[in-house]
JSON list of C-alpha atoms in Angstrom, two decimals:
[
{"chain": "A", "resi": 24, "resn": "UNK", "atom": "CA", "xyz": [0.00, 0.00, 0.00]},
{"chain": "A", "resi": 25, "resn": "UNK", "atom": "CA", "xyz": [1.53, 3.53, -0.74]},
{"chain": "A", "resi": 26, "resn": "UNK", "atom": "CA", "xyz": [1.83, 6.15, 1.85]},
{"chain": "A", "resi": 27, "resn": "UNK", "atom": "CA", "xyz": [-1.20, 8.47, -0.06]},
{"chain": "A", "resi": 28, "resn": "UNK", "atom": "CA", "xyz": [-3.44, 5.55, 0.53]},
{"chain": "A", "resi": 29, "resn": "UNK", "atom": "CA", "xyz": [-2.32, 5.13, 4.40]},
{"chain": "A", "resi": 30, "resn": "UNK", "atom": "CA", "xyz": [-3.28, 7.15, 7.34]},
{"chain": "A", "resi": 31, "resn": "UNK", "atom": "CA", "xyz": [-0.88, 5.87, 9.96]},
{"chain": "A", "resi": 32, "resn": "UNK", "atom": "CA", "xyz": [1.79, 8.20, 10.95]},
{"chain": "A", "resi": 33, "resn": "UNK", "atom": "CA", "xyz": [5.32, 7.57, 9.64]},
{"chain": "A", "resi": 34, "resn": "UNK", "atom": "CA", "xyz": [8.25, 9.00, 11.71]},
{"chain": "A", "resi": 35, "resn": "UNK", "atom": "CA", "xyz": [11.19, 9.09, 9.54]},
{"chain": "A", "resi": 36, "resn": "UNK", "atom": "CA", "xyz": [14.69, 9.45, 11.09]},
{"chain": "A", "resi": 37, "resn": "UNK", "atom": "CA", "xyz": [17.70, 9.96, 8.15]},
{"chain": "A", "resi": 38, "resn": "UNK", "atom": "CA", "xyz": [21.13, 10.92, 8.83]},
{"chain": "A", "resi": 39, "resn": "UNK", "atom": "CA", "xyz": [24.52, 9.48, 7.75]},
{"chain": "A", "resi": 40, "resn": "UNK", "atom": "CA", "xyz": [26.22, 6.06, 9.18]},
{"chain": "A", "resi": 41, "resn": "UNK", "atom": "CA", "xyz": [26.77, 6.29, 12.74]},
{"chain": "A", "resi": 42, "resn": "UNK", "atom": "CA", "xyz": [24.71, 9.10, 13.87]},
{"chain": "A", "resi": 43, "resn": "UNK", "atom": "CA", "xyz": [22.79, 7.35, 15.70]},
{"chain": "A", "resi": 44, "resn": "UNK", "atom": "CA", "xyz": [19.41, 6.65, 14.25]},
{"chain": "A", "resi": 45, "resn": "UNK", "atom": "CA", "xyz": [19.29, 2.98, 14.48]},
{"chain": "A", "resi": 46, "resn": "UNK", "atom": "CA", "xyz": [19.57, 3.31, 18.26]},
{"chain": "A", "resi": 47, "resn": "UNK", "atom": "CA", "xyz": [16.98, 6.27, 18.27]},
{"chain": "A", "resi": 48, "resn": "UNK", "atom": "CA", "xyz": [14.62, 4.49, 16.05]},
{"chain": "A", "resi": 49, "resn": "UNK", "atom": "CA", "xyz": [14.37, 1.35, 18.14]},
{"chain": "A", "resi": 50, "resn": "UNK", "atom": "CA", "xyz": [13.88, 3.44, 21.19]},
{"chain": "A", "resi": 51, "resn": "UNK", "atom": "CA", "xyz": [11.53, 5.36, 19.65]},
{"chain": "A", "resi": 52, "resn": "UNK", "atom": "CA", "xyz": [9.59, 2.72, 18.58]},
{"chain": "A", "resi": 53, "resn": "UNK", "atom": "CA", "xyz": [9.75, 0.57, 21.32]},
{"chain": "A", "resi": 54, "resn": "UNK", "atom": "CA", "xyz": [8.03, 3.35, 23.70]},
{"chain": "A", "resi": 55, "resn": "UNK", "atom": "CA", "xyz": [4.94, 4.27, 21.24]},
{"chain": "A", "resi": 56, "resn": "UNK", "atom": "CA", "xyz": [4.11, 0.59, 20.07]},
{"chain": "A", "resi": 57, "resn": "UNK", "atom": "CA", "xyz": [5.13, 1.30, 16.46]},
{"chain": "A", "resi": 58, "resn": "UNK", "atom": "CA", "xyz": [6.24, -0.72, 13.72]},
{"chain": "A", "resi": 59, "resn": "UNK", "atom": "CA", "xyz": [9.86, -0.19, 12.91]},
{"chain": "A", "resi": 60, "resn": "UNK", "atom": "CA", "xyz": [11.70, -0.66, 9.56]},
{"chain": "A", "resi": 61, "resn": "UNK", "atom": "CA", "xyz": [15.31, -0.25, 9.62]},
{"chain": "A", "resi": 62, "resn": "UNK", "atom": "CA", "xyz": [15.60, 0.61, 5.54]},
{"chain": "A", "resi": 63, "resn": "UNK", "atom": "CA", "xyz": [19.61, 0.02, 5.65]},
{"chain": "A", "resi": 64, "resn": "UNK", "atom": "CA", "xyz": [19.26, -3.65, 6.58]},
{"chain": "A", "resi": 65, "resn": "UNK", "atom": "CA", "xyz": [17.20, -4.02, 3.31]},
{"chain": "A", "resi": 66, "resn": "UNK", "atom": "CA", "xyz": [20.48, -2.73, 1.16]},
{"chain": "A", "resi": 67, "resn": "UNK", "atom": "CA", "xyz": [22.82, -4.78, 3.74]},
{"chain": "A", "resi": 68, "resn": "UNK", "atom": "CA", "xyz": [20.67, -7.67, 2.94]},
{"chain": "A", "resi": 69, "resn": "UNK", "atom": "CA", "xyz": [20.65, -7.06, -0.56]},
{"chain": "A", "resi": 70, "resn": "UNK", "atom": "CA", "xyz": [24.97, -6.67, -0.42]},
{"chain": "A", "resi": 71, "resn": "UNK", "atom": "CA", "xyz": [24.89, -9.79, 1.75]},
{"chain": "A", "resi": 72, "resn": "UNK", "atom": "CA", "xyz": [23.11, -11.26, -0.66]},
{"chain": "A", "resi": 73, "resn": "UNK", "atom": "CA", "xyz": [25.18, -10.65, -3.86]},
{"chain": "A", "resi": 74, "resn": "UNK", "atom": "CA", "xyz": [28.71, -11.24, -2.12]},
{"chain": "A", "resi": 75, "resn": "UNK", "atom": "CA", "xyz": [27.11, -14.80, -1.33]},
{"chain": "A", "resi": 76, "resn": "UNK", "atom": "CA", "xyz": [26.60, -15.38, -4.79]},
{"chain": "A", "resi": 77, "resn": "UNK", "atom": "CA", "xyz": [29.87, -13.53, -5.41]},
{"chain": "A", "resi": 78, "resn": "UNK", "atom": "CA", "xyz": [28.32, -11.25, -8.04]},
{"chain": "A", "resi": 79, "resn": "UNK", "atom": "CA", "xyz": [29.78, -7.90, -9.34]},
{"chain": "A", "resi": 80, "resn": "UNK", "atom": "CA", "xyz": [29.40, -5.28, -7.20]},
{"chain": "A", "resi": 81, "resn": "UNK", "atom": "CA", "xyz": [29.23, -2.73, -10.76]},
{"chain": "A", "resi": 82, "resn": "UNK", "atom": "CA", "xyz": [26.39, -4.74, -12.58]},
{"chain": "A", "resi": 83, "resn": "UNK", "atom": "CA", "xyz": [23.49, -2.86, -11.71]},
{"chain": "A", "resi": 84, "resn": "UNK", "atom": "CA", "xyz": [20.89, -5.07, -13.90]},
{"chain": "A", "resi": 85, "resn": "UNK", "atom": "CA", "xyz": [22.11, -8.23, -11.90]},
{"chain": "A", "resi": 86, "resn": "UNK", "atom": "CA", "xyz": [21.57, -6.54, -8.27]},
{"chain": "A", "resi": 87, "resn": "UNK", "atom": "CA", "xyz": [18.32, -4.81, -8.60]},
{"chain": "A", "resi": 88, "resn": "UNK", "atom": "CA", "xyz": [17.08, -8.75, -9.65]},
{"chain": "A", "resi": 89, "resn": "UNK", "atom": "CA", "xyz": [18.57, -9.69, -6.26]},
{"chain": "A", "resi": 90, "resn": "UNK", "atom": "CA", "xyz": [17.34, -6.44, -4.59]},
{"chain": "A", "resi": 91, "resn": "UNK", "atom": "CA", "xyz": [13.33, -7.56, -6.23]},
{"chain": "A", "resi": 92, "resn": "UNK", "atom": "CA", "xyz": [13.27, -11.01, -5.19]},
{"chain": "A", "resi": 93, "resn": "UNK", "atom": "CA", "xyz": [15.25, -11.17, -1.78]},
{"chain": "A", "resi": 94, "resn": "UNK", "atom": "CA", "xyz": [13.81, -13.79, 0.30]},
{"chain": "A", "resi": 95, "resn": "UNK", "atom": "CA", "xyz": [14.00, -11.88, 3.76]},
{"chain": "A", "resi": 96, "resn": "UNK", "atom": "CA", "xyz": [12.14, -11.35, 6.72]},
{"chain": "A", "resi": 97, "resn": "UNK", "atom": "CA", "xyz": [12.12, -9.08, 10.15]},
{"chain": "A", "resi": 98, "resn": "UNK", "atom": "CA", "xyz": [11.55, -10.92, 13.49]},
{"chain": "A", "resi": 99, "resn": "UNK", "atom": "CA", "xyz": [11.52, -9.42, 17.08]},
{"chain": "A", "resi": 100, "resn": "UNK", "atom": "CA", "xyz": [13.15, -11.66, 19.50]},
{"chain": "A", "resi": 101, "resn": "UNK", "atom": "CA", "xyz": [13.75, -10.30, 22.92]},
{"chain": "A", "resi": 102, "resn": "UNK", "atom": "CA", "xyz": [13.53, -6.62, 21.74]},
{"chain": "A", "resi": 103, "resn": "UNK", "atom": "CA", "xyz": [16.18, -6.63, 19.15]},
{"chain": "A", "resi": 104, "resn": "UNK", "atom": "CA", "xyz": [15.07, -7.04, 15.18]},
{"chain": "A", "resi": 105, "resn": "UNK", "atom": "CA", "xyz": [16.82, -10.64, 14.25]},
{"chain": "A", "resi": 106, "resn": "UNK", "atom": "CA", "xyz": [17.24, -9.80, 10.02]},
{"chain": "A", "resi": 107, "resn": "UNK", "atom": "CA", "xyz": [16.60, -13.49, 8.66]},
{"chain": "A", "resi": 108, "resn": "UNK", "atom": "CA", "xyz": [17.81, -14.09, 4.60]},
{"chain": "A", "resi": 109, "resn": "UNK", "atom": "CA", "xyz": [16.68, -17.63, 3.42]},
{"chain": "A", "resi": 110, "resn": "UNK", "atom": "CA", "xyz": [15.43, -18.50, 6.43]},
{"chain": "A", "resi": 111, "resn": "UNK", "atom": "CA", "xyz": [18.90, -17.97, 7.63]},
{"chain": "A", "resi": 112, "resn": "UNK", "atom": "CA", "xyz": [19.86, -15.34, 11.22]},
{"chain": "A", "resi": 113, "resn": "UNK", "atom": "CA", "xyz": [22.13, -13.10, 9.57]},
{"chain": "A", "resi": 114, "resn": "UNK", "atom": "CA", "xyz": [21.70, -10.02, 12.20]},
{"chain": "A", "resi": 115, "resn": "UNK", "atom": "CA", "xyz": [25.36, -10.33, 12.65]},
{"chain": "A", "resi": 116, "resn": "UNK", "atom": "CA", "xyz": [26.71, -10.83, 9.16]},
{"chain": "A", "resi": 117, "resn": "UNK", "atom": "CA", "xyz": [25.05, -7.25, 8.05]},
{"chain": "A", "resi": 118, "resn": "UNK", "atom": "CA", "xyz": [26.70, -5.37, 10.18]},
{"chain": "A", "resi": 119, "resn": "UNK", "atom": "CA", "xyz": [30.23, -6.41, 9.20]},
{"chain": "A", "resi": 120, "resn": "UNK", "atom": "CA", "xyz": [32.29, -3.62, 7.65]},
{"chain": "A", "resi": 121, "resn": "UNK", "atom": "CA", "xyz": [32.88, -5.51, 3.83]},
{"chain": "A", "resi": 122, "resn": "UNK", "atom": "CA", "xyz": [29.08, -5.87, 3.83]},
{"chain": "A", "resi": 123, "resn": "UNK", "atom": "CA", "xyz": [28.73, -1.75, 5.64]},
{"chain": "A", "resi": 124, "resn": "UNK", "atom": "CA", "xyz": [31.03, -0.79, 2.40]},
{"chain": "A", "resi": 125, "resn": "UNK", "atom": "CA", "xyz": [29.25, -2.97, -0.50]},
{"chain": "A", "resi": 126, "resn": "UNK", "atom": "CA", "xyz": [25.99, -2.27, 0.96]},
{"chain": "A", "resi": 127, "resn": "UNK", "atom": "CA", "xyz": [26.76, 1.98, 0.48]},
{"chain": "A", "resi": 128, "resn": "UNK", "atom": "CA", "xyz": [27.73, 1.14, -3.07]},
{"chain": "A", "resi": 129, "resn": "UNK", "atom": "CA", "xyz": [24.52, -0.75, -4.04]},
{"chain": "A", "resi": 130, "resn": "UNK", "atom": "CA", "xyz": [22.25, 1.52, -2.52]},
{"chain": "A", "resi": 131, "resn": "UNK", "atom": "CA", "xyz": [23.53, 4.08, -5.09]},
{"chain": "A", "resi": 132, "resn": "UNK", "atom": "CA", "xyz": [22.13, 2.69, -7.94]},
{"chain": "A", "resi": 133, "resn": "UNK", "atom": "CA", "xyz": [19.16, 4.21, -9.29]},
{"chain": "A", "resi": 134, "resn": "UNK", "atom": "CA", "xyz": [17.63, 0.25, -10.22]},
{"chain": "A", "resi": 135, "resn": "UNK", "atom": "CA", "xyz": [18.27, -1.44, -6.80]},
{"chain": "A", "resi": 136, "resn": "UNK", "atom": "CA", "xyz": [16.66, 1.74, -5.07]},
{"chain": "A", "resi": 137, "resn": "UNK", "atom": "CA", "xyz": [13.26, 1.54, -7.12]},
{"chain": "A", "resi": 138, "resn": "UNK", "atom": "CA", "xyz": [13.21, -2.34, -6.90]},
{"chain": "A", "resi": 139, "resn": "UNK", "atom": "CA", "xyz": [13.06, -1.89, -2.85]},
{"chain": "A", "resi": 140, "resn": "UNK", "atom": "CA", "xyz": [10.61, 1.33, -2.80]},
{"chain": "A", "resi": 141, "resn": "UNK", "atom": "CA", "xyz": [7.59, -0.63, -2.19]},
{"chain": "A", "resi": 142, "resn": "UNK", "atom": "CA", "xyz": [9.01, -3.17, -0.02]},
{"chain": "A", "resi": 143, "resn": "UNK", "atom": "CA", "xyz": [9.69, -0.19, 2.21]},
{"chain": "A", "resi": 144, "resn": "UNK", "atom": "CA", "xyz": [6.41, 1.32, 2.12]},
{"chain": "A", "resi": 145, "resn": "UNK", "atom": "CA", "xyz": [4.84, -1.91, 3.45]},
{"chain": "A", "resi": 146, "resn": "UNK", "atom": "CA", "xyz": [5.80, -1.34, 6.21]},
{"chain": "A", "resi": 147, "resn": "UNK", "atom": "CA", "xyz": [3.47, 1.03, 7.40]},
{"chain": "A", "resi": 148, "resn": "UNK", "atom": "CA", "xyz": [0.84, 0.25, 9.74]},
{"chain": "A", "resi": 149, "resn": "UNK", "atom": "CA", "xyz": [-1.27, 0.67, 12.91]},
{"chain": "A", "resi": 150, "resn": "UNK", "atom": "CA", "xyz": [-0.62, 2.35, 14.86]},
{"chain": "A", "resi": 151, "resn": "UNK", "atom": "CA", "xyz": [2.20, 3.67, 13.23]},
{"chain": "A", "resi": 152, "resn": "UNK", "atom": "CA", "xyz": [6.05, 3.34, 11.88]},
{"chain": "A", "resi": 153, "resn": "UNK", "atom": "CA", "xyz": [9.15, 4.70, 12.68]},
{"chain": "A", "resi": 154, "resn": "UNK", "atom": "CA", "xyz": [11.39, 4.18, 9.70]},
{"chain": "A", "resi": 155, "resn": "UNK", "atom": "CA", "xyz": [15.29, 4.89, 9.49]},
{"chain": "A", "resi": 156, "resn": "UNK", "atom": "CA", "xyz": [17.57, 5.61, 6.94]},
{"chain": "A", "resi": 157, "resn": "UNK", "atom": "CA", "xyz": [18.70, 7.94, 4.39]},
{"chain": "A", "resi": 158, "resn": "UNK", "atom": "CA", "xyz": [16.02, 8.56, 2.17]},
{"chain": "A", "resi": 159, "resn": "UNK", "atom": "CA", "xyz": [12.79, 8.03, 4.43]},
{"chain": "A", "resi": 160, "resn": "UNK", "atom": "CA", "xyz": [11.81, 11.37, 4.49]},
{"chain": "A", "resi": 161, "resn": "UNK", "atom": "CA", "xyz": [12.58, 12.53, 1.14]},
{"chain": "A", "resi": 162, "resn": "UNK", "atom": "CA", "xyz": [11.77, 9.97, -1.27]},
{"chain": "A", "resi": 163, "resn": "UNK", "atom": "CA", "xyz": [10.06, 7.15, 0.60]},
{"chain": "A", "resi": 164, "resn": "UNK", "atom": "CA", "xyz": [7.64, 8.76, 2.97]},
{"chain": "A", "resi": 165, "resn": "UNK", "atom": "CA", "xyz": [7.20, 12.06, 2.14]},
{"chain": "A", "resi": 166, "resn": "UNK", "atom": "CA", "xyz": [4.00, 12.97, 3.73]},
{"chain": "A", "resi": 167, "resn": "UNK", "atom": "CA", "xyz": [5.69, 11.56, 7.05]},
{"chain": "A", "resi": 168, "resn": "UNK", "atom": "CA", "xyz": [4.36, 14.16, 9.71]},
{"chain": "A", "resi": 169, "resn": "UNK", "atom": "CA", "xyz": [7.15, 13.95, 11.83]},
{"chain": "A", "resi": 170, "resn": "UNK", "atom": "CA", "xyz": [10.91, 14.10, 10.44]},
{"chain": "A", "resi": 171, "resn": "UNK", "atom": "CA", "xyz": [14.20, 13.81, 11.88]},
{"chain": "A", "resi": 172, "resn": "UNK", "atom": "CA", "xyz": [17.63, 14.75, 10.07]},
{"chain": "A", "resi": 173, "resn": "UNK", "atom": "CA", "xyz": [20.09, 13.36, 12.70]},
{"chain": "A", "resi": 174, "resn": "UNK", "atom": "CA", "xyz": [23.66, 13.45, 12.25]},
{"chain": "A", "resi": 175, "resn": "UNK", "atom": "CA", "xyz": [27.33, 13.97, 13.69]},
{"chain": "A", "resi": 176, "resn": "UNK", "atom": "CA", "xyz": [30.76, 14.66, 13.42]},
{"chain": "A", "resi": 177, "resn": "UNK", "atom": "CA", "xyz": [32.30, 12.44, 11.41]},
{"chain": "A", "resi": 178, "resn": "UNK", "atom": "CA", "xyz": [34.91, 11.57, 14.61]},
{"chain": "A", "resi": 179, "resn": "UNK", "atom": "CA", "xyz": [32.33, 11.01, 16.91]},
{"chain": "A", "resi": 180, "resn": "UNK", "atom": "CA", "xyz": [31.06, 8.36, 14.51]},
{"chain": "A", "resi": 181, "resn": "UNK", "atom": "CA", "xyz": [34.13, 6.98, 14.08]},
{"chain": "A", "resi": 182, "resn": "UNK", "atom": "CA", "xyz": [34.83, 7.08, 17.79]},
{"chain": "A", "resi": 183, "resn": "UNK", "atom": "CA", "xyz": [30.99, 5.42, 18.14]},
{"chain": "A", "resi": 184, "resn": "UNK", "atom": "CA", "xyz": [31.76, 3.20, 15.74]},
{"chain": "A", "resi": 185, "resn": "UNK", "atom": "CA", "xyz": [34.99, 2.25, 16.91]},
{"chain": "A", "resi": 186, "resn": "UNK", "atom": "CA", "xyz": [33.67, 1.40, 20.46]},
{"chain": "A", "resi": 187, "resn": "UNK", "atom": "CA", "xyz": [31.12, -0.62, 19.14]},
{"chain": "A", "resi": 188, "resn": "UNK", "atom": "CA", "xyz": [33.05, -3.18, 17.67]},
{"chain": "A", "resi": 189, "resn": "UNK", "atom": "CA", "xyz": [35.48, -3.35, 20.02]},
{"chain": "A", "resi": 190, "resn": "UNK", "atom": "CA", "xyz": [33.25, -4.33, 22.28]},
{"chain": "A", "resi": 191, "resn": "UNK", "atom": "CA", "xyz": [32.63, -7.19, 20.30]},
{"chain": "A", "resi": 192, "resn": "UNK", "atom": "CA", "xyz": [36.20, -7.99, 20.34]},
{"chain": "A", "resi": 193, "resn": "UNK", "atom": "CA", "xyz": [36.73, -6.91, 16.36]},
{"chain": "A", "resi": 194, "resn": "UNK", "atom": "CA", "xyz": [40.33, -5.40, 16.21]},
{"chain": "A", "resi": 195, "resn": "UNK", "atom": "CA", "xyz": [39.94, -2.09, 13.99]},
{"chain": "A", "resi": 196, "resn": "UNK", "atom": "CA", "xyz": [42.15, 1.14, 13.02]},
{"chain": "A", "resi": 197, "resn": "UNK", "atom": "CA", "xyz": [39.94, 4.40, 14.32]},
{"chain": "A", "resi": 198, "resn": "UNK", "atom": "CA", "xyz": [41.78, 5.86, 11.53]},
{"chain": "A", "resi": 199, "resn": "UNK", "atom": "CA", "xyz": [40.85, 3.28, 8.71]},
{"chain": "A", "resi": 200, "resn": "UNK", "atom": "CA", "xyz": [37.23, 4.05, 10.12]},
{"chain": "A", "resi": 201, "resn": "UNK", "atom": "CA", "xyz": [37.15, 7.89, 10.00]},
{"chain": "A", "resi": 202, "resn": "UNK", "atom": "CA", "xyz": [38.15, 7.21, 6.13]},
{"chain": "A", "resi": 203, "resn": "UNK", "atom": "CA", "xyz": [35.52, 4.92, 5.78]},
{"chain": "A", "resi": 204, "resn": "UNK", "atom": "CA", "xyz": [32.77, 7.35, 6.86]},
{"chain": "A", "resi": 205, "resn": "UNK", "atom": "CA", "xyz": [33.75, 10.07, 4.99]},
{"chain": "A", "resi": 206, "resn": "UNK", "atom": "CA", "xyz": [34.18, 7.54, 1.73]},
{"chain": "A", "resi": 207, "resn": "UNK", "atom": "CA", "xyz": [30.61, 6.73, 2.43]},
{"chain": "A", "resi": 208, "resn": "UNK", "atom": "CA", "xyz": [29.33, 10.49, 3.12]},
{"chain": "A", "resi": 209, "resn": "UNK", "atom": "CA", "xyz": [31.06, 11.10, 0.21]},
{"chain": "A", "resi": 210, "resn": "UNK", "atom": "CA", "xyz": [28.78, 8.51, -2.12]},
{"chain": "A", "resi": 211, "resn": "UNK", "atom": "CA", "xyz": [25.71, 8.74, -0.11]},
{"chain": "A", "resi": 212, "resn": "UNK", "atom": "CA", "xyz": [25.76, 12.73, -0.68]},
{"chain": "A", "resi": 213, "resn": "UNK", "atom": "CA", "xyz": [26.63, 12.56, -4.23]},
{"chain": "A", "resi": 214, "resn": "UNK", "atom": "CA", "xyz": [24.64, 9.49, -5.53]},
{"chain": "A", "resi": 215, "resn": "UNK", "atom": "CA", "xyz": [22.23, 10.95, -8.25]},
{"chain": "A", "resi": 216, "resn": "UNK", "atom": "CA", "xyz": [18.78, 8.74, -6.58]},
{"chain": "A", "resi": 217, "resn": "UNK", "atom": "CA", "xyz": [17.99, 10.13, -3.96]},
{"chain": "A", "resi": 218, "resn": "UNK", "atom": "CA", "xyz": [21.44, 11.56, -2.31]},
{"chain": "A", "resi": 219, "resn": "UNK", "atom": "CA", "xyz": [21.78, 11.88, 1.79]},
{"chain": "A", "resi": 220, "resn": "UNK", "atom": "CA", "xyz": [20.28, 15.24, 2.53]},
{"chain": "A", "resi": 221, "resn": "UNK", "atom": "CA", "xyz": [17.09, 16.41, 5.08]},
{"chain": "A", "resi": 222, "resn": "UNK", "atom": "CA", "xyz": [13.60, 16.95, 3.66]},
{"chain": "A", "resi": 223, "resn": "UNK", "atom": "CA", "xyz": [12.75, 20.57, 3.70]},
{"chain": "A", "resi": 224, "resn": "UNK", "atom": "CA", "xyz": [10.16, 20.23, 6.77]},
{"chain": "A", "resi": 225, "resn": "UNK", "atom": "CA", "xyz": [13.00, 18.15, 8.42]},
{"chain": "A", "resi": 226, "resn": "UNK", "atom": "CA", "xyz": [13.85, 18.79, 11.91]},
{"chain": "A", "resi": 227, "resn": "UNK", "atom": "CA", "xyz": [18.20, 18.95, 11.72]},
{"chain": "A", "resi": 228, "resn": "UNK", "atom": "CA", "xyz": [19.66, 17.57, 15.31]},
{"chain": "A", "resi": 229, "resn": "UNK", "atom": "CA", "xyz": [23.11, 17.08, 15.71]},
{"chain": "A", "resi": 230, "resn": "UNK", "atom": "CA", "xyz": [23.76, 14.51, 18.32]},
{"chain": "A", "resi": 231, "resn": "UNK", "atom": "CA", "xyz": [27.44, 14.98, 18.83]},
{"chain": "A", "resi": 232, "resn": "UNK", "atom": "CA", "xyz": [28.74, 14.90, 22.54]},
{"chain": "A", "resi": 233, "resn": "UNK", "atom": "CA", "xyz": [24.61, 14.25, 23.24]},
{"chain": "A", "resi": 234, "resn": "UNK", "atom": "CA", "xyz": [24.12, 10.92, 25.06]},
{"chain": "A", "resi": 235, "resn": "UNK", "atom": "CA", "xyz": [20.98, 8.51, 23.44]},
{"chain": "A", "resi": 236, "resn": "UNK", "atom": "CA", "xyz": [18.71, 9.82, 26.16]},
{"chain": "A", "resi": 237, "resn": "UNK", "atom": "CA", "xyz": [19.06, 13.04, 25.48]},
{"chain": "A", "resi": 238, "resn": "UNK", "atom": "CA", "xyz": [18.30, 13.11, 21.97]},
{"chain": "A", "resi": 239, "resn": "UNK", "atom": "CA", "xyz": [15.42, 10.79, 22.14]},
{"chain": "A", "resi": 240, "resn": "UNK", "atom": "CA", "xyz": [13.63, 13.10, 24.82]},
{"chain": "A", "resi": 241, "resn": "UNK", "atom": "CA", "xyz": [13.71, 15.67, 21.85]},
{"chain": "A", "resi": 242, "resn": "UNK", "atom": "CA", "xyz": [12.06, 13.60, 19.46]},
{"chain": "A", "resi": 243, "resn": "UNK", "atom": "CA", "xyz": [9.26, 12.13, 21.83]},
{"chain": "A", "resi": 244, "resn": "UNK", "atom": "CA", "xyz": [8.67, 16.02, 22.46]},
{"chain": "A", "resi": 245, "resn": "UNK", "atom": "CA", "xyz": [8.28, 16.64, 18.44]},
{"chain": "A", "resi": 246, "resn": "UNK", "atom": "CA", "xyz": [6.26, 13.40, 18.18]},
{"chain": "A", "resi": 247, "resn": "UNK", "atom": "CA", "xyz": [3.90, 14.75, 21.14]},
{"chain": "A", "resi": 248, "resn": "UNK", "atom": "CA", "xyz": [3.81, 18.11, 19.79]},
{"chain": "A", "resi": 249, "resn": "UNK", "atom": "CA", "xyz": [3.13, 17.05, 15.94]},
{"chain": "A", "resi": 250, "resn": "UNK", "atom": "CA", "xyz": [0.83, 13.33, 16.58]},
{"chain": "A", "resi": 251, "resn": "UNK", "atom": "CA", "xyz": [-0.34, 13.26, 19.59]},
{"chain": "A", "resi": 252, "resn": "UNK", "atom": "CA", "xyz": [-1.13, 16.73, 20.63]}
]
């Protein structure tokens, strides 16, 4: 069903890698009962995907027919979303940097974008959505009545991003990371579908040196004053 058609509120939070949306959104979601689609695990899915099948990275026609026919689905278990791919758990396998890198370069191609539109827009529902990514309130909800540009310094992502996997015990450079995140700014900002930028009627919060609690008090006070007054 497209958004026109649908009355339930959409909350879109967009903002580069490491900003901390993900966190927000699942927060967010979590305390007003919504649905919640995380929009990046579709293109990490779709990366996943097509380095499983070790497919070129450059051949657009050949992704967005992996992009249109992914078997995937979204399960809550114990208050995290569990991203399943052929029936398979690959929460984990997403978030790995090779797939982070290949995932930026697929979602900059016009064909893989359009192929996953839809898929997105499914996701809305009673009572409502929150939806994160990079594109949610520009292109794939646009009548969303609540939006959220949320962003960083590029070092405190790094830094965020850093701690992160160390405390998963991965062994990374902080300085291989910071070049990472400005590579993907870099494409994300300058990809001609639907480039990295906040909506017009977007809401711009920078959440550097601002702890998770903090910025999510802000937003509940937007969603109060905008949905639920």
């Amino acid at each position: 069903m497209s958004e026109v058609n649908n009355p339930s509120p959409v909350i879109t939070i967009d903002g580069p890698s490491g900003s901390g949306k993900g966190t927000i959104a699942r927060l967010l979601a979590d305390k007003l009962n919504y649905a919640l689609l995380d929009s990046g695990a579709l293109y990490r899915l779709t990366a996943l995907s097509a380095l499983n099948r070790e497919a070129d990275l450059t051949d657009e026609a050949t992704l967005t027919e992996i992009a249109a026919n992914l078997d995937i689905r979204f399960e809550l278990r114990d208050g995290e979303v569990v991203s399943l791919l052929e029936g398979q758990d690959v929460s984990h396998d997403i978030r790995l940097e090779r797939v982070s890198m290949a995932a930026s370069k697929v979602a900059a191609m016009p064909g893989v974008r359009a192929a996953l539109l839809q898929r997105q827009r499914d996701f809305r529902q009673a009572p409502g959505l929150v939806a994160d990514g990079r594109d949610m309130g520009t292109t794939v909800f646009p009548d969303a009545p609540v939006k959220i540009f949320l962003t960083a310094s590029a070092e405190e992502r790094a830094r965020r991003r850093f701690e992160q996997l160390r405390e998963k015990g991965v062994s990374v450079s902080l300085r291989d990371l910071l070049e990472d995140i400005r590579a993907r700014d870099a494409r994300d900002m300058n990809r001609a579908t639907s480039p990295l930028a906040p909506a017009e009627d977007a809401v711009e919060l920078d959440s550097t040196g601002v702890d998770i609690d903090g910025v999510l008090q802000i937003v509940l006070q937007l969603v109060r004053d905008r949905i639920r007054a």
